[in-house]
Coordinates of C-alpha atoms and ligand atoms in Angstrom, one line a residue:
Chain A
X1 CA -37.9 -65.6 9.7
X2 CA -40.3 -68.0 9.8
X3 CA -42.3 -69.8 6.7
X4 CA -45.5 -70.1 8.7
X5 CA -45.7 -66.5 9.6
X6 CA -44.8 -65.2 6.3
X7 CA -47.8 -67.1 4.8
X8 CA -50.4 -66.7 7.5
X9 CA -49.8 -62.6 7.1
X10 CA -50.0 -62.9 3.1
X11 CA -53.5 -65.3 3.6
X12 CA -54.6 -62.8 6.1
X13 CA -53.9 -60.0 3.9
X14 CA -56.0 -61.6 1.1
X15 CA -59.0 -62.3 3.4
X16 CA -59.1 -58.8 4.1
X17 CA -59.3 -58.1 0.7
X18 CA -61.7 -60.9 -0.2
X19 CA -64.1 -58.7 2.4
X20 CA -63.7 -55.8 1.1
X21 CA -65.7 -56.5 -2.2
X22 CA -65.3 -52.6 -3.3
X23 CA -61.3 -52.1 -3.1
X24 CA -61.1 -55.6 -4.4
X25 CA -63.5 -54.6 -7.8
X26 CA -61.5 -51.3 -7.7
X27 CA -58.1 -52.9 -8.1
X28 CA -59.1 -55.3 -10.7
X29 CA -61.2 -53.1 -12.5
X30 CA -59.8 -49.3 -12.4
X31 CA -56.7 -50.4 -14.4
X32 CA -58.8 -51.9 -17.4
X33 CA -61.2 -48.9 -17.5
X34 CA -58.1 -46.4 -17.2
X35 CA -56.5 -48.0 -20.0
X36 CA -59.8 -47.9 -22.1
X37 CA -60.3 -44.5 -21.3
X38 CA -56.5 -43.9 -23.0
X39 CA -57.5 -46.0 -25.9
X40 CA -60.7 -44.2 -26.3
X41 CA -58.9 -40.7 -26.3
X42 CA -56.2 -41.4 -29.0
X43 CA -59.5 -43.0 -31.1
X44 CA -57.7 -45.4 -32.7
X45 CA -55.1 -43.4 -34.3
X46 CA -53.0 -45.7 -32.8
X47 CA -49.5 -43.7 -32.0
X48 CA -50.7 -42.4 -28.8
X49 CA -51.5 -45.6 -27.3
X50 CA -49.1 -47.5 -28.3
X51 CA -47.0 -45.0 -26.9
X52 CA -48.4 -44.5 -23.6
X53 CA -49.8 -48.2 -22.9
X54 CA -46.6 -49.2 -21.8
X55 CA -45.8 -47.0 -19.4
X56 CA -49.1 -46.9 -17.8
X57 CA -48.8 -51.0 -17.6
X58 CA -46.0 -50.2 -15.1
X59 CA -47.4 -46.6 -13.5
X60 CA -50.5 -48.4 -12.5
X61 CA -49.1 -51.4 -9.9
X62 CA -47.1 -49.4 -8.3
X63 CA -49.4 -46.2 -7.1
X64 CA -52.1 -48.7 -6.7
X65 CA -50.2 -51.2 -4.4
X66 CA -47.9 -48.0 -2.7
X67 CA -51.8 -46.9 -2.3
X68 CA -53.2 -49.7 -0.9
X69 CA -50.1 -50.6 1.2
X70 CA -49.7 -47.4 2.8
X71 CA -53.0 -47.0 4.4
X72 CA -53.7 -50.8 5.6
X73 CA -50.0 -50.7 7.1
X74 CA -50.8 -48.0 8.9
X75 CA -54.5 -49.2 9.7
X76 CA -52.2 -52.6 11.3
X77 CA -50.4 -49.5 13.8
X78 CA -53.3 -47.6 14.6
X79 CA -55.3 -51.1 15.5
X80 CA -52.8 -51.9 18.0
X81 CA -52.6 -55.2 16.0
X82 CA -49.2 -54.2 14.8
X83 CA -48.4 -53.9 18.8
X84 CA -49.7 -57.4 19.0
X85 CA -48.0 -59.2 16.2
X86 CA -44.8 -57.9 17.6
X87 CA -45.5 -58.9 21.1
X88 CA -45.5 -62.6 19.7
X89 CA -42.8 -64.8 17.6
X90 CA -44.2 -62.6 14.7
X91 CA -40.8 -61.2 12.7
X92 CA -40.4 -58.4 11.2
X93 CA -39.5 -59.5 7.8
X94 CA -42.3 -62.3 7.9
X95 CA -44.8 -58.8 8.5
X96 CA -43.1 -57.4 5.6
X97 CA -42.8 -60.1 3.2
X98 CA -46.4 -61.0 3.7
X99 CA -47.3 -57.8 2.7
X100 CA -45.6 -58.2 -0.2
X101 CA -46.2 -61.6 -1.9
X102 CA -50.1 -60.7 -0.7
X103 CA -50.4 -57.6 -3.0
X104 CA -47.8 -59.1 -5.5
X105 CA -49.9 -61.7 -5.7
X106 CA -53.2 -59.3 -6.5
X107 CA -50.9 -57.3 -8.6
X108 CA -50.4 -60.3 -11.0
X109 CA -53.9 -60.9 -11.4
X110 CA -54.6 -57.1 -11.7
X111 CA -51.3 -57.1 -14.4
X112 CA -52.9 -60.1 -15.9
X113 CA -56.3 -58.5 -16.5
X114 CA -54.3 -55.5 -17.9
X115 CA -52.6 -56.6 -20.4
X116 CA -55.0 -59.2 -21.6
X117 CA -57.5 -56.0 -22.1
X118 CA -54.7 -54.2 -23.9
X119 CA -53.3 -56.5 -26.3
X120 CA -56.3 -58.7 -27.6
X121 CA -59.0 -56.2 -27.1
X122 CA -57.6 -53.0 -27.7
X123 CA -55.2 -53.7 -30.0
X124 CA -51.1 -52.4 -28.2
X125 CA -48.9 -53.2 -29.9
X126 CA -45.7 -55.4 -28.5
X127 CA -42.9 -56.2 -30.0
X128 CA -41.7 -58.7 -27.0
X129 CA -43.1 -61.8 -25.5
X130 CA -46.6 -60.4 -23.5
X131 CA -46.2 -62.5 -20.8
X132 CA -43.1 -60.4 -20.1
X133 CA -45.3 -57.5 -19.2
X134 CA -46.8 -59.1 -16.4
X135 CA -43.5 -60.0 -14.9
X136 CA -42.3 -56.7 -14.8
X137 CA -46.0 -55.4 -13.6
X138 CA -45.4 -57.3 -10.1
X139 CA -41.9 -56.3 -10.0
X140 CA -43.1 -52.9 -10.0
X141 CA -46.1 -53.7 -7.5
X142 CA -44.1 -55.4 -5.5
X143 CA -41.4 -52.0 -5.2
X144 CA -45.0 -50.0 -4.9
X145 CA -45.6 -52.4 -1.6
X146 CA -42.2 -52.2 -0.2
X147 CA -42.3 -48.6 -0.7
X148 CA -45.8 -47.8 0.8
X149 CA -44.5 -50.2 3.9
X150 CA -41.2 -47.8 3.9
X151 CA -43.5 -44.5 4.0
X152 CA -46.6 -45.5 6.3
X153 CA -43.4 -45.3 9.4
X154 CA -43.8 -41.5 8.9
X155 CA -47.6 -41.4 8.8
X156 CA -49.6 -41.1 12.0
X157 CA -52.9 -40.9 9.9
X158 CA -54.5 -42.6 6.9
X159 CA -54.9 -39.5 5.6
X160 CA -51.3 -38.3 6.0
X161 CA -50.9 -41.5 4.6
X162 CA -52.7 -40.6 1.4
X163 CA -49.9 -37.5 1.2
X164 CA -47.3 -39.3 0.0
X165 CA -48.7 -39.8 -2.8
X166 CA -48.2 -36.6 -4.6
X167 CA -44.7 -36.5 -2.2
X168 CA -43.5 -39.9 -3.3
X169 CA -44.7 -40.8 -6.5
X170 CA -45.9 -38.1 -8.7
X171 CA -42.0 -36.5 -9.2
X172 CA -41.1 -40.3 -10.0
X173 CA -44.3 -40.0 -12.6
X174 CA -43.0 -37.0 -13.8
X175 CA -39.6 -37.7 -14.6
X176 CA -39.8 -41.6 -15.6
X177 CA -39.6 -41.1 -19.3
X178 CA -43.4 -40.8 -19.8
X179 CA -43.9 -36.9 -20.9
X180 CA -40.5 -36.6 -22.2
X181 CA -37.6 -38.6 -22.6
X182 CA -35.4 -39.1 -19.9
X183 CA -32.1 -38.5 -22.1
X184 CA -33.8 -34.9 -23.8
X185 CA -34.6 -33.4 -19.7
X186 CA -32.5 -31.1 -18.4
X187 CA -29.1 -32.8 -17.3
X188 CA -29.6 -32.2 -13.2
X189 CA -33.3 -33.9 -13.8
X190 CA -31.9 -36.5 -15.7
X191 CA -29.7 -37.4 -12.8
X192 CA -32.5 -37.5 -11.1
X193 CA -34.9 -39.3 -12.8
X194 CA -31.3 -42.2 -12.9
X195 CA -31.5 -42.6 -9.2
X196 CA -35.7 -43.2 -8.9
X197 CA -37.0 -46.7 -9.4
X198 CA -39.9 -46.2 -11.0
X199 CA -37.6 -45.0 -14.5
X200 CA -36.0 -48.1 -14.6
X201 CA -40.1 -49.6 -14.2
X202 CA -41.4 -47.7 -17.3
X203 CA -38.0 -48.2 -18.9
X204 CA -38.3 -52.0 -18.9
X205 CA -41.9 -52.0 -19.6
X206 CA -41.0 -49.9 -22.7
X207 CA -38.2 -52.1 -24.4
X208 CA -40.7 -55.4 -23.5
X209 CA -43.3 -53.6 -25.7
X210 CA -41.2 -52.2 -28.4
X211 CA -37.9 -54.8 -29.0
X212 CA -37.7 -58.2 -29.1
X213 CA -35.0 -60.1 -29.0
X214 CA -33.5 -64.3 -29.2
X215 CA -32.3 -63.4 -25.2
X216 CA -33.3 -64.5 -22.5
X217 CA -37.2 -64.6 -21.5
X218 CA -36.7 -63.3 -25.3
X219 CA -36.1 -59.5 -24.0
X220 CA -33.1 -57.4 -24.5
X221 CA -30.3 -58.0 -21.7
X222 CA -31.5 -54.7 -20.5
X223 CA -34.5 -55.4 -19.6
X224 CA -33.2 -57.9 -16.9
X225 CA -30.8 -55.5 -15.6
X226 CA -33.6 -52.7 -15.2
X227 CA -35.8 -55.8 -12.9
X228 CA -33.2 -55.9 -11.4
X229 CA -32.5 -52.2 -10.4
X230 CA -36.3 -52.1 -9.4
X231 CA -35.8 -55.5 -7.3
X232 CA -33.2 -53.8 -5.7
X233 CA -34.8 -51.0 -4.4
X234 CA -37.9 -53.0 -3.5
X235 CA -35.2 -55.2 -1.3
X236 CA -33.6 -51.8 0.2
X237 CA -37.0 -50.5 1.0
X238 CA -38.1 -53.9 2.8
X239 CA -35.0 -53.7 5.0
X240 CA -35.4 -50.0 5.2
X241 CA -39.2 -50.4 6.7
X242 CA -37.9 -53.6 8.6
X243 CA -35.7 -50.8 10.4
X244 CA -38.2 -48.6 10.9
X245 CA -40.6 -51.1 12.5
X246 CA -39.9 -50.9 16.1
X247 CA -40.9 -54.0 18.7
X248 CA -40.4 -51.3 21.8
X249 CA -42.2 -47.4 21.1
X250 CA -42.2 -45.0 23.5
Chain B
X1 CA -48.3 -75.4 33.1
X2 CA -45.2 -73.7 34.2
X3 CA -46.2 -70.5 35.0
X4 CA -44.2 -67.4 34.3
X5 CA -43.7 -65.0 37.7
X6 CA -43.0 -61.2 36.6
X7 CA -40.5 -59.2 38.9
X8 CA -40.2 -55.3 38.8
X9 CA -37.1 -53.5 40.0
X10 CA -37.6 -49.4 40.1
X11 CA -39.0 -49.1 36.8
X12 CA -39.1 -46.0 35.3
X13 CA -41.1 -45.2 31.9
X14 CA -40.9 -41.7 30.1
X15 CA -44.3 -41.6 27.7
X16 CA -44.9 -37.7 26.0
X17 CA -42.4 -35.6 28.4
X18 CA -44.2 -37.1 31.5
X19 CA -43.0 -40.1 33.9
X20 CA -45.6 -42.3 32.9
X21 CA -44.3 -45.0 35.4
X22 CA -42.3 -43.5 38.3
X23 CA -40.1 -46.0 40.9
X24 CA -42.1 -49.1 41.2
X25 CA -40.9 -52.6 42.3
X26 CA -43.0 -55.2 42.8
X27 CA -43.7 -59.3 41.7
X28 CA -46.4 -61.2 40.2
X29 CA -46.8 -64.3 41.7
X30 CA -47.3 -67.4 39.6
X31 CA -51.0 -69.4 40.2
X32 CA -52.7 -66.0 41.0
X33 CA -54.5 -63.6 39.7
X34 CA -53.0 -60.1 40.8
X35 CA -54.8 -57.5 39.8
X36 CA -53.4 -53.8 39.1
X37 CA -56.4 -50.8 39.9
X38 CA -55.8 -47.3 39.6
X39 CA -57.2 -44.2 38.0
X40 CA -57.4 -43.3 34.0
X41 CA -54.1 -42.5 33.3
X42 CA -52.0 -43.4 36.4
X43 CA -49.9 -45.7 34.2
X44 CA -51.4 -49.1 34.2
X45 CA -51.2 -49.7 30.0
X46 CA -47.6 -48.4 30.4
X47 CA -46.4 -50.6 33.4
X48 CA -48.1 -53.5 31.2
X49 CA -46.5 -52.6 27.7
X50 CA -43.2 -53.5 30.0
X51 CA -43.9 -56.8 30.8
X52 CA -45.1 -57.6 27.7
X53 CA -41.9 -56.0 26.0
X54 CA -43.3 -53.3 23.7
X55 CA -42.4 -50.0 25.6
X56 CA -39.5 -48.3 25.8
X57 CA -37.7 -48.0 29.4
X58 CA -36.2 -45.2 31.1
X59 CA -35.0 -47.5 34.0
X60 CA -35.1 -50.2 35.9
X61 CA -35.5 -54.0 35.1
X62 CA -38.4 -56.0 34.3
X63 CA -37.9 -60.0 34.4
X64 CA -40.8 -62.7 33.2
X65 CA -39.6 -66.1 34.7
X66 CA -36.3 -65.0 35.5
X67 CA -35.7 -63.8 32.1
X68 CA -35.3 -60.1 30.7
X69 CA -38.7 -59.4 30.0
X70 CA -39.4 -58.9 25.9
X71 CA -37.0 -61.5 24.9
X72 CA -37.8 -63.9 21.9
X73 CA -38.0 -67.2 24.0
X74 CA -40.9 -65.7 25.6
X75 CA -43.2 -64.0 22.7
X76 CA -45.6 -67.4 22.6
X77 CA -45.9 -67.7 26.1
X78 CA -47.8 -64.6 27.5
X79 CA -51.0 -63.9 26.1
X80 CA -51.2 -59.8 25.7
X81 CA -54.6 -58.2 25.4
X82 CA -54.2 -54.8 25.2
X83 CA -56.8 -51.8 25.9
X84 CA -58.3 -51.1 23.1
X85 CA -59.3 -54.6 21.1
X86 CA -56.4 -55.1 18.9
X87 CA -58.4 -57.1 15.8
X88 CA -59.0 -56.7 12.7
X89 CA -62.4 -55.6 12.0
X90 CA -62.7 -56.1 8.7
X91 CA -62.5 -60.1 9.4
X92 CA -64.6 -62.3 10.9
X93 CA -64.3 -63.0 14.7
X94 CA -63.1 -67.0 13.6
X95 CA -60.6 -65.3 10.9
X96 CA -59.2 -63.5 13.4
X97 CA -58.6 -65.8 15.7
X98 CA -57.4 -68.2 13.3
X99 CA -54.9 -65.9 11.9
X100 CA -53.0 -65.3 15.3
X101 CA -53.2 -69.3 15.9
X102 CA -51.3 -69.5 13.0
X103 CA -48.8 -66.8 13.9
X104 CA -48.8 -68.8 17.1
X105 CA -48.3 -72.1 15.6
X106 CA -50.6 -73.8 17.9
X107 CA -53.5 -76.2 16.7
X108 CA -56.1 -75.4 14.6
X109 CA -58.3 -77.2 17.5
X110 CA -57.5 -73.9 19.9
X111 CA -59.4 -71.9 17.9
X112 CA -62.3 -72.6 18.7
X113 CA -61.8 -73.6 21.9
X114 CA -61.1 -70.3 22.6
X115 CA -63.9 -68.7 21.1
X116 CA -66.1 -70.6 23.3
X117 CA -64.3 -69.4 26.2
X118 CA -65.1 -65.8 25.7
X119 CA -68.5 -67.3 25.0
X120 CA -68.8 -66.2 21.2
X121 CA -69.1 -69.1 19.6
X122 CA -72.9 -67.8 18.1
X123 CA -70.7 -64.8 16.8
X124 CA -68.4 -67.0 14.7
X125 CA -68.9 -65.7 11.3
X126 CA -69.9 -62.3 12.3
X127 CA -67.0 -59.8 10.6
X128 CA -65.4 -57.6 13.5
X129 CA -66.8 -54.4 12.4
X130 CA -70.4 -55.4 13.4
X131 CA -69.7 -56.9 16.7
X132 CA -70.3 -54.5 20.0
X133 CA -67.6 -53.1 22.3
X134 CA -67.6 -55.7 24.8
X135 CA -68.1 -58.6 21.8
X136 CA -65.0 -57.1 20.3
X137 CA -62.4 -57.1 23.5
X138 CA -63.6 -60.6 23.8
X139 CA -62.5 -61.5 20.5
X140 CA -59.7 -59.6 22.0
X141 CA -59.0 -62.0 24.4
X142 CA -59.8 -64.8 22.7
X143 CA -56.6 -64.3 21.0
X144 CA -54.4 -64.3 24.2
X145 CA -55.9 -67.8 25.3
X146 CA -54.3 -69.3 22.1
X147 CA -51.9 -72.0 23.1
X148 CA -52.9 -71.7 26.9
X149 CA -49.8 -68.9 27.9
X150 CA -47.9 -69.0 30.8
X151 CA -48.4 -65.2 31.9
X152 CA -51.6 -63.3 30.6
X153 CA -51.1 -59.8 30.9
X154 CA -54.5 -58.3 30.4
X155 CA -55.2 -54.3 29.9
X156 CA -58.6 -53.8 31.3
X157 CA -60.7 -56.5 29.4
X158 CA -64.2 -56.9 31.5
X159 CA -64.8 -52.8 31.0
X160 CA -68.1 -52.2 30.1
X161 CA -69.5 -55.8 29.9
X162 CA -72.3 -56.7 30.8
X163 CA -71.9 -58.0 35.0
X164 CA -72.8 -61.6 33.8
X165 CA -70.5 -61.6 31.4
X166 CA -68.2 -60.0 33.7
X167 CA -68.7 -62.3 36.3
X168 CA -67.4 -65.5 33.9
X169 CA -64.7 -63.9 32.8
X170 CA -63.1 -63.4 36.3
X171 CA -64.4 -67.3 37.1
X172 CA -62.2 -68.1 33.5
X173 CA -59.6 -66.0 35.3
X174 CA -59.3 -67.8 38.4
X175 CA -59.5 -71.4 36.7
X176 CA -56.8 -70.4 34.8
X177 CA -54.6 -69.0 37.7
X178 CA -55.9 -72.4 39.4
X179 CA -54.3 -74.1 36.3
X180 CA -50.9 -72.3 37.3
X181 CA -50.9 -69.6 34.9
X182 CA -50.0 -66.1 36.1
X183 CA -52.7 -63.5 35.7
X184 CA -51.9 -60.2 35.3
X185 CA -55.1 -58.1 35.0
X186 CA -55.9 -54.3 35.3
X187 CA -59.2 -51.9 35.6
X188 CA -59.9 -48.7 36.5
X189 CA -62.9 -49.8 38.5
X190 CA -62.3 -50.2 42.1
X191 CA -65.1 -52.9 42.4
X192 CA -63.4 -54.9 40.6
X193 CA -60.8 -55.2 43.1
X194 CA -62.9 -57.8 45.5
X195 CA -61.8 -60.1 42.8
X196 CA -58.7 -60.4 42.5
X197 CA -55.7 -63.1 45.1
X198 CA -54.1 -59.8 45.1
X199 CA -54.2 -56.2 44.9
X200 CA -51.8 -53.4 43.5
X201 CA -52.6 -50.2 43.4
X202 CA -51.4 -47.2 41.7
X203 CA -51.3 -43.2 41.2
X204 CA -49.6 -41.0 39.3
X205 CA -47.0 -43.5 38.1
X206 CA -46.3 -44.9 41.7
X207 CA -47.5 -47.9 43.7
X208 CA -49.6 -47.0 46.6
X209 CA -50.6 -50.3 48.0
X210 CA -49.4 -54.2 47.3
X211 CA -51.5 -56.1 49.2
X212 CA -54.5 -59.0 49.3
X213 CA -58.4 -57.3 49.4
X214 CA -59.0 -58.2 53.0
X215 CA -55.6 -57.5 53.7
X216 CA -55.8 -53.9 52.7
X217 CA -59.4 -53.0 54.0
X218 CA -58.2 -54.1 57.5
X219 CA -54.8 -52.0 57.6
X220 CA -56.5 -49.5 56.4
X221 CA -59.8 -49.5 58.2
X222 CA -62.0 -48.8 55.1
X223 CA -65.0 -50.2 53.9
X224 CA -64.5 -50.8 50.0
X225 CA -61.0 -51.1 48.4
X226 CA -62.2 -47.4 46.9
X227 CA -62.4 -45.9 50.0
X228 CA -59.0 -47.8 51.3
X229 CA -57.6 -45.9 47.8
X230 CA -58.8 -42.5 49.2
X231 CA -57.8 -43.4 52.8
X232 CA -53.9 -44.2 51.7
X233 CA -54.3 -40.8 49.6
X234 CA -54.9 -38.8 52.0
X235 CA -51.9 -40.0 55.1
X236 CA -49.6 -39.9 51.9
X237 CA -50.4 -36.2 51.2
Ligands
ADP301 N1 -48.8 -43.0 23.4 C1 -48.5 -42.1 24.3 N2 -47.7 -41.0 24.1 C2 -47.4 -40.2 25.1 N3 -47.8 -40.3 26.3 C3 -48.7 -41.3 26.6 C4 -49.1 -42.2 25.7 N4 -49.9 -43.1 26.2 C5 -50.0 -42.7 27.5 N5 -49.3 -41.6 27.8 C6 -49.2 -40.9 29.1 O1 -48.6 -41.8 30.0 C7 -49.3 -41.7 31.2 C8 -49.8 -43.1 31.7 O2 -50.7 -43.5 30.7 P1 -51.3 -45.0 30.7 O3 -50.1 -45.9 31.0 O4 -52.0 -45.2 29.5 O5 -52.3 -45.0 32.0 P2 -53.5 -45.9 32.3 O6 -53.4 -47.2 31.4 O7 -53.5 -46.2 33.7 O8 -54.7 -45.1 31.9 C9 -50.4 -40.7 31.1 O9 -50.0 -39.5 31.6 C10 -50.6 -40.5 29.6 O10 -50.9 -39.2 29.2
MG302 MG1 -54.7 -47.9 30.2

């Protein structure tokens, strides 16, 4: 691995973005109006968005950056400057990990905007220190990114691409907690919903907003032990995608 | 300059079901530029993937200065452009170029150096996108001067340029070759042939000819390298 690479990919990433004024407005934008729209709905009654704020702090990192990820990965194969890259001292982990402190690094900003909107303009609710929220909001960008990297090996096309999204990530919406507990579904789902990242996501995301507590980062011990759960799986699906990324195709 | 000679032994490469490259042995000689001509789809990108190390090998070896072609030691010294310009086009033609130099590690000073060498220095700033064909595969190339590489292996990159153009690029060629770097270079247009120290050609996946220009119209009697193709063609049929 080398430093320089790992940092000229992640600048290069950015640049891209910096171009692109329209994804760039959409990712820092979409999740404040999304989160409006939510507060607007409930009309102040409170409950609902308190509820649901949460959760979507975490939902909205990771399908935006698996998103994002999926189709300029696979833009990077279908350019033939993936071929390149790989043709020079270019490793596969610094491609990776480029990726992923590039949209990490967006994701904190995006996080940032987030839950600045939602706690002193709208009015959620947190029991736990805010700052918290963000942490967790790139952890879980940062597992959308490693997954999106993971997936775009099994894409040919962007718009294959944009298929794993209700493959991928809807089920993991579905079951993370946010319709109905995870502990009320149906045992087998349960066991489920135990093995997919994006639980333990909403999960910490949840107790941040709800508990506090003298521990540290002054969250519950849980907390840390979900990050660390959806750190995992980010890690597994880096080396997982490093795998897939061949130097020599047929 | 050192130079980097390649050296083919019965290669053999298997792309979609069909031998892609079938039985060819042959060397690239340092200082020169050795140019590889043969019809759409006889297996000139494939041969080239090889040497580069991105393609998968059915048999056969493939050495770049005496070592195993594709091996890490060699990644920053051959400059790969490949068919279609690999850039990105959503960044500007110096972005671009900057970014490899980086992945390169080579001074900050080569970037533009090798803009102006593909003569797009007025095109700086320009994003990627908005740049023609021809202005694109030079940024193309631009990016395989980086660092001045021992071996350029280069996939057809004067198609569809303008002949002024097209007539600089091969007069960059041949300084470089002059220089001692080995030039690797491949087209589909016979005319470009008259070019090149030396002459390979190809069909279906095998090697027809490996010979210099005046070499080969004299064996074979013809006129234009073209009809020296059609000539060996027909006795080997
Ligand atoms: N990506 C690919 N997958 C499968 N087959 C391929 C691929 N690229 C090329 N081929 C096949 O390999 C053969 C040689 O192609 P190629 O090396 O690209 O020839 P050339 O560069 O001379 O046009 C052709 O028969 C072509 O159909
Ligand atoms: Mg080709």
């Amino acid at each position: 691995m080398s430093a320089r690479i790992l940092f000229a990919v992640a600048g290069r990433v950015l640049t891209q973005l910096r171009h692109d004024h329209r994804t760039a407005a959409m990712l820092l934008v979409l999740p404040c109006l999304v989160l409006t729209l939510l507060w607007w709905m409930f009309d102040d009654r409170g409950f609902g968005f308190d509820n649901l704020g949460p959760p979507l702090l975490a939902l909205i990192p990771f399908i935006v950056m698996f998103l994002v990820t999926s189709v300029t990965t696979l833009r990077e194969r279908s350019s033939g400057t993936l071929e390149r890259l790989l043709a020079m001292p270019t490793g596969k982990l610094d491609l990776l990990g480029g990726y992923a402190i590039a949209f990490g690094l967006v994701a904190a900003v995006q996080s940032a905007l987030a839950v600045f909107l939602s706690v002193w303009v709208l009015g959620l609710d947190i029991a736990g220190p805010v700052w918290m929220l963000t942490v967790v909001a790139v952890a879980d960008a940062v597992l959308g990114t490693a997954l999106g990297l993971f997936v775009s090996a099994f894409a040919r096309t962007e718009f294959q691409a944009v298929q794993f999204m209700p493959a991928v990530v809807i089920p993991q919406i579905l079951l993370c907690g946010l319709f109905i507990e995870r502990a009320l579904m149906p045992p087998v789902l349960e066991a489920v919903s135990n093995v997919l990242p994006l639980s333990y996501a909403v999960d910490a995301m949840t107790t941040v907003a709800t508990t506090s507590s003298p521990g540290l980062g002054g969250v519950d011990g849980s907390v840390w032990g979900d990050l660390a759960v959806v750190a995992g799986f980010a890690v597994v699906s880096l080396a997982l995608g490093a795998a897939t990324l061949r130097r020599r195709t047929a | 300059m050192t130079g980097l000679a390649v050296e083919i032994r019965d290669l053999h490469v298997v792309r979609g079901g069909r031998r892609a490259v079938d039985g060819v042995t042959f060397t690239v000689p340092t200082g020169q530029v050795t140019g590889l001509l043969g019809p759409s789809g006889c297996g000139k990108t494939s041969l080239m993937r090889c040497i580069v190390g991105v393609q998968v090998v059915e048999g056969g070896t493939v050495s770049v200065g005496g070592i195993p072609a594709g091996a890490a030691e060699l990644r920053d010294r051959i400059g790969y452009v490949t068919q279609a310009p690999s850039v990105y086009d959503d960044l500007t033609v110096e972005e671009n170029v900057r970014f490899f130099a980086r992945v390169l590690g080579v001074p900050a000073s080569e970037v533009g150096r090798c803009i102006e060498a593909v003569d797009l220095a007025d095109h700086r700033t320009q994003v990627a996108s908005r740049l023609s064909g021809g202005q694109l595969s030079r940024v193309s190339l631009a990016v395989a001067l980086l660092g001045s590489p021992d071996l350029l292996v280069l996939d057809e990159p004067t198609v569809g340029l303008d002949p002024v153009l097209r007539r600089d690029l091969w007069g960059l060629f041949h300084r470089l070759a002059d220089a001692g770097t080995t030039v690797f270079v491949s087209s589909h247009v016979m005319d470009e042939a008259e070019r090149c120290d030396r002459l390979l050609l190809m069909r279906q996946g095998r090697l027809l000819a490996d010979a210099a220009p005046a070499d080969l119209l004299e064996s074979t009697g013809a006129r234009s390298v073209e009809h020296a193709f059609l000539t060996i063609v027909d006795t080997v049929s």
